[in-house]
Amino acid sequence: MAKVVVIYSGGMDSFTVLHRAIRDGHDVYALSFDYGQRHVKELTVAAEVTRGLNIPHKIVDITAINELISNSSLTSTSTAIPEGHYEEASMQSTVVPNRNMILLSLAIGYAVSIGAEAVYYGAHSGDHAIYPDCRPEFVQRMNDVSRIANYEPIEIAVPYLTNDKAEILRDGLAMGLDYKNTWTCYNGRDKACGKCGACVERLEAFTANNTVDPLAYE
């Protein structure tokens, strides 16, 4: 059984990736990051899920990076979360500069330290338009670096890189997953807003799969 690290945000994509890694027979270690995101509620959800699965889970506080990269609406309370679809230019304000390179670097270091063979993360094709660090070119280059950055080569595994959110959800539903155990909304309120890019794309995915989102919306 191969040991792997899964970057697990608590969102529906990483929730599916987490379970895909488990179903594929891996010994999974979940890793979450508090980078000062407004939707910190996702970390509470992540902790509940991993506790229920009885798998190792670390939540790492990296909020200090906001002294350097604080211009994203996801981390700045002075900037409103934009509403609309991911493909709209306004969604660029949700980009946290270099976030995935930072998270992957830390996860790779963790993987080396525990003797894991790979790091999984949930980039997908729906992210390609707006998030440069979710595109295939980025994943390929990071994989190249990861294999030479340590004595132990670590693979970056991205099982849904060419799939959209509807296809990811379809795979999760086929695994019998319950998506009430996820949090997607960029606004960390009691209920999901239904209007931010994350909510819009999530709702579209459920509609495409002819099923109802179990989350409560405002």
mmCIF file of C-alpha atoms in Angstrom, residues 20-208:
data_model
loop_
_atom_site.group_PDB
_atom_site.id
_atom_site.type_symbol
_atom_site.label_atom_id
_atom_site.label_comp_id
_atom_site.label_asym_id
_atom_site.label_seq_id
_atom_site.Cartn_x
_atom_site.Cartn_y
_atom_site.Cartn_z
ATOM 1 C CA ARG A 20 -10.326 8.539 -4.909
ATOM 2 C CA ALA A 21 -6.923 8.067 -3.274
ATOM 3 C CA ILE A 22 -8.525 5.932 -0.544
ATOM 4 C CA ARG A 23 -10.497 3.856 -3.069
ATOM 5 C CA ASP A 24 -7.327 3.311 -5.090
ATOM 6 C CA GLY A 25 -5.865 1.579 -2.043
ATOM 7 C CA HIS A 26 -3.441 4.217 -0.811
ATOM 8 C CA ASP A 27 -2.435 4.942 2.767
ATOM 9 C CA VAL A 28 -3.696 8.526 2.872
ATOM 10 C CA TYR A 29 -2.359 11.428 4.929
ATOM 11 C CA ALA A 30 -4.510 14.556 4.579
ATOM 12 C CA LEU A 31 -2.939 18.010 4.697
ATOM 13 C CA SER A 32 -4.900 21.271 4.966
ATOM 14 C CA PHE A 33 -3.689 24.857 5.056
ATOM 15 C CA ASP A 34 -4.946 27.917 6.864
ATOM 16 C CA TYR A 35 -3.647 30.712 4.644
ATOM 17 C CA GLY A 36 -6.042 33.325 6.005
ATOM 18 C CA GLN A 37 -8.888 32.433 3.675
ATOM 19 C CA ARG A 38 -12.236 34.042 4.438
ATOM 20 C CA HIS A 39 -13.919 30.682 3.926
ATOM 21 C CA VAL A 40 -11.990 29.128 6.810
ATOM 22 C CA LYS A 41 -15.155 27.106 7.481
ATOM 23 C CA GLU A 42 -13.808 24.625 4.923
ATOM 24 C CA LEU A 43 -11.098 23.620 7.402
ATOM 25 C CA THR A 44 -13.681 22.716 10.026
ATOM 26 C CA VAL A 45 -15.414 20.526 7.469
ATOM 27 C CA ALA A 46 -12.089 18.931 6.507
ATOM 28 C CA ALA A 47 -11.334 18.096 10.136
ATOM 29 C CA GLU A 48 -14.755 16.495 10.603
ATOM 30 C CA VAL A 49 -14.407 14.357 7.473
ATOM 31 C CA THR A 50 -10.917 13.080 8.267
ATOM 32 C CA ARG A 51 -11.924 12.340 11.825
ATOM 33 C CA GLY A 52 -14.827 10.262 10.524
ATOM 34 C CA LEU A 53 -12.533 8.414 8.123
ATOM 35 C CA ASN A 54 -9.927 7.920 10.855
ATOM 36 C CA ILE A 55 -7.080 9.098 8.648
ATOM 37 C CA PRO A 56 -4.152 11.310 9.737
ATOM 38 C CA HIS A 57 -4.847 14.999 9.155
ATOM 39 C CA LYS A 58 -2.767 18.108 9.723
ATOM 40 C CA ILE A 59 -3.975 21.699 9.460
ATOM 41 C CA VAL A 60 -0.970 23.965 8.975
ATOM 42 C CA ASP A 61 -1.113 27.684 9.787
ATOM 43 C CA ILE A 62 0.635 29.621 7.023
ATOM 44 C CA THR A 63 -1.239 32.900 7.542
ATOM 45 C CA ALA A 64 2.095 34.704 7.781
ATOM 46 C CA ILE A 65 2.315 34.605 3.969
ATOM 47 C CA ASN A 66 -0.318 37.352 3.862
ATOM 48 C CA GLU A 67 2.381 39.817 4.836
ATOM 49 C CA LEU A 68 3.697 39.168 1.325
ATOM 50 C CA ILE A 69 0.639 38.246 -0.769
ATOM 51 C CA SER A 70 -2.439 40.009 0.571
ATOM 52 C CA ASN A 71 -4.137 41.306 -2.577
ATOM 53 C CA SER A 72 -6.630 38.475 -3.102
ATOM 54 C CA SER A 73 -10.323 38.839 -2.285
ATOM 55 C CA LEU A 74 -10.099 35.402 -0.670
ATOM 56 C CA THR A 75 -7.807 36.725 2.039
ATOM 57 C CA SER A 76 -8.644 40.442 2.228
ATOM 58 C CA THR A 77 -11.801 41.482 4.046
ATOM 59 C CA SER A 78 -11.596 44.908 2.378
ATOM 60 C CA THR A 79 -12.198 43.408 -1.065
ATOM 61 C CA ALA A 80 -15.614 42.009 -1.930
ATOM 62 C CA ILE A 81 -15.911 38.455 -3.211
ATOM 63 C CA PRO A 82 -16.981 38.792 -6.860
ATOM 64 C CA GLU A 83 -20.196 37.195 -8.038
ATOM 65 C CA GLY A 84 -20.624 35.313 -11.302
ATOM 66 C CA HIS A 85 -18.915 32.559 -13.241
ATOM 67 C CA TYR A 86 -15.242 31.600 -13.049
ATOM 68 C CA GLU A 87 -14.694 32.577 -16.668
ATOM 69 C CA GLU A 88 -15.531 36.211 -15.958
ATOM 70 C CA ALA A 89 -12.563 38.585 -15.641
ATOM 71 C CA SER A 90 -13.793 39.770 -12.238
ATOM 72 C CA MET A 91 -12.881 36.366 -10.782
ATOM 73 C CA GLN A 92 -9.193 37.204 -11.149
ATOM 74 C CA SER A 93 -9.445 38.940 -7.770
ATOM 75 C CA THR A 94 -9.787 35.480 -6.165
ATOM 76 C CA VAL A 95 -6.308 34.458 -7.311
ATOM 77 C CA VAL A 96 -3.907 34.060 -4.388
ATOM 78 C CA PRO A 97 -0.485 34.647 -5.985
ATOM 79 C CA ASN A 98 1.589 31.485 -6.211
ATOM 80 C CA ARG A 99 -0.704 29.666 -3.772
ATOM 81 C CA ASN A 100 -0.486 26.196 -5.264
ATOM 82 C CA MET A 101 3.280 26.338 -5.695
ATOM 83 C CA ILE A 102 3.566 27.222 -2.004
ATOM 84 C CA LEU A 103 1.129 24.518 -0.895
ATOM 85 C CA LEU A 104 2.668 21.873 -3.137
ATOM 86 C CA SER A 105 6.181 22.695 -1.925
ATOM 87 C CA LEU A 106 5.123 22.227 1.685
ATOM 88 C CA ALA A 107 3.187 19.059 0.871
ATOM 89 C CA ILE A 108 6.159 17.608 -1.005
ATOM 90 C CA GLY A 109 8.380 18.281 1.995
ATOM 91 C CA TYR A 110 5.833 16.550 4.223
ATOM 92 C CA ALA A 111 5.662 13.619 1.803
ATOM 93 C CA VAL A 112 9.425 13.177 1.923
ATOM 94 C CA SER A 113 9.448 13.339 5.718
ATOM 95 C CA ILE A 114 6.854 10.569 6.133
ATOM 96 C CA GLY A 115 8.088 8.387 3.284
ATOM 97 C CA ALA A 116 5.151 9.028 0.959
ATOM 98 C CA GLU A 117 5.390 8.462 -2.790
ATOM 99 C CA ALA A 118 3.036 11.138 -4.111
ATOM 100 C CA VAL A 119 1.133 14.330 -3.392
ATOM 101 C CA TYR A 120 -2.437 14.578 -4.672
ATOM 102 C CA TYR A 121 -4.250 17.834 -5.337
ATOM 103 C CA GLY A 122 -7.531 18.730 -6.961
ATOM 104 C CA ALA A 123 -6.810 21.005 -9.922
ATOM 105 C CA HIS A 124 -9.333 20.522 -12.720
ATOM 106 C CA SER A 125 -10.186 21.920 -16.139
ATOM 107 C CA GLY A 126 -12.780 24.335 -14.755
ATOM 108 C CA ASP A 127 -9.940 26.176 -13.001
ATOM 109 C CA HIS A 128 -7.777 26.550 -16.110
ATOM 110 C CA ALA A 129 -9.340 29.786 -17.361
ATOM 111 C CA ILE A 130 -8.662 31.813 -14.232
ATOM 112 C CA TYR A 131 -6.024 30.020 -12.127
ATOM 113 C CA PRO A 132 -2.583 29.646 -13.769
ATOM 114 C CA ASP A 133 -1.392 27.246 -11.055
ATOM 115 C CA CYS A 134 -4.106 24.745 -11.941
ATOM 116 C CA ARG A 135 -3.174 24.435 -15.614
ATOM 117 C CA PRO A 136 -1.527 21.342 -17.127
ATOM 118 C CA GLU A 137 1.659 23.273 -17.940
ATOM 119 C CA PHE A 138 2.106 24.221 -14.294
ATOM 120 C CA VAL A 139 1.457 20.684 -13.086
ATOM 121 C CA GLN A 140 3.958 19.255 -15.565
ATOM 122 C CA ARG A 141 6.716 21.692 -14.561
ATOM 123 C CA MET A 142 6.060 21.209 -10.842
ATOM 124 C CA ASN A 143 6.168 17.471 -11.324
ATOM 125 C CA ASP A 144 9.534 17.792 -13.070
ATOM 126 C CA VAL A 145 10.896 19.874 -10.189
ATOM 127 C CA SER A 146 9.395 17.607 -7.539
ATOM 128 C CA ARG A 147 11.200 14.600 -8.961
ATOM 129 C CA ILE A 148 14.608 16.258 -8.653
ATOM 130 C CA ALA A 149 14.170 18.519 -5.605
ATOM 131 C CA ASN A 150 14.851 15.733 -3.087
ATOM 132 C CA TYR A 151 16.734 12.451 -2.966
ATOM 133 C CA GLU A 152 13.309 10.794 -2.937
ATOM 134 C CA PRO A 153 11.294 11.640 -6.085
ATOM 135 C CA ILE A 154 7.718 12.648 -5.260
ATOM 136 C CA GLU A 155 5.007 12.460 -7.909
ATOM 137 C CA ILE A 156 2.370 15.174 -8.088
ATOM 138 C CA ALA A 157 -0.854 13.339 -8.857
ATOM 139 C CA VAL A 158 -3.770 15.298 -10.300
ATOM 140 C CA PRO A 159 -6.471 12.727 -11.130
ATOM 141 C CA TYR A 160 -9.011 15.250 -12.407
ATOM 142 C CA LEU A 161 -6.741 17.666 -14.270
ATOM 143 C CA THR A 162 -8.628 17.262 -17.556
ATOM 144 C CA ASN A 163 -12.094 16.908 -16.009
ATOM 145 C CA ASP A 164 -14.581 19.635 -15.152
ATOM 146 C CA LYS A 165 -16.447 19.892 -11.862
ATOM 147 C CA ALA A 166 -19.507 18.079 -13.212
ATOM 148 C CA GLU A 167 -17.329 15.102 -14.155
ATOM 149 C CA ILE A 168 -15.610 15.147 -10.765
ATOM 150 C CA LEU A 169 -18.981 15.158 -9.048
ATOM 151 C CA ARG A 170 -20.155 12.307 -11.264
ATOM 152 C CA ASP A 171 -17.195 10.212 -10.157
ATOM 153 C CA GLY A 172 -17.837 11.085 -6.520
ATOM 154 C CA LEU A 173 -21.510 10.196 -6.755
ATOM 155 C CA ALA A 174 -20.527 6.881 -8.338
ATOM 156 C CA MET A 175 -18.383 6.288 -5.246
ATOM 157 C CA GLY A 176 -21.426 7.008 -3.084
ATOM 158 C CA LEU A 177 -20.013 10.200 -1.575
ATOM 159 C CA ASP A 178 -22.194 12.602 0.396
ATOM 160 C CA TYR A 179 -21.369 16.165 -0.567
ATOM 161 C CA LYS A 180 -23.056 17.676 2.471
ATOM 162 C CA ASN A 181 -19.634 16.991 4.012
ATOM 163 C CA THR A 182 -17.981 19.687 1.870
ATOM 164 C CA TRP A 183 -17.763 23.467 1.785
ATOM 165 C CA THR A 184 -17.288 25.414 -1.436
ATOM 166 C CA CYS A 185 -18.563 28.978 -0.931
ATOM 167 C CA TYR A 186 -15.907 31.694 -0.804
ATOM 168 C CA ASN A 187 -18.010 33.548 1.776
ATOM 169 C CA GLY A 188 -17.536 31.755 5.075
ATOM 170 C CA ARG A 189 -21.050 32.378 6.407
ATOM 171 C CA ASP A 190 -23.468 29.864 7.915
ATOM 172 C CA LYS A 191 -25.026 29.138 4.520
ATOM 173 C CA ALA A 192 -23.516 29.162 1.047
ATOM 174 C CA CYS A 193 -24.173 32.378 -0.890
ATOM 175 C CA GLY A 194 -25.036 30.728 -4.216
ATOM 176 C CA LYS A 195 -23.593 33.689 -6.127
ATOM 177 C CA CYS A 196 -19.787 33.557 -5.957
ATOM 178 C CA GLY A 197 -17.880 31.726 -8.680
ATOM 179 C CA ALA A 198 -17.331 28.678 -6.481
ATOM 180 C CA CYS A 199 -21.036 28.361 -5.698
ATOM 181 C CA VAL A 200 -22.127 28.974 -9.290
ATOM 182 C CA GLU A 201 -19.844 26.260 -10.637
ATOM 183 C CA ARG A 202 -20.850 23.857 -7.865
ATOM 184 C CA LEU A 203 -24.557 24.343 -8.549
ATOM 185 C CA GLU A 204 -23.971 23.876 -12.275
ATOM 186 C CA ALA A 205 -22.230 20.566 -11.539
ATOM 187 C CA PHE A 206 -25.187 19.273 -9.536
ATOM 188 C CA THR A 207 -27.615 20.371 -12.243
ATOM 189 C CA ALA A 208 -25.508 18.617 -14.891
#
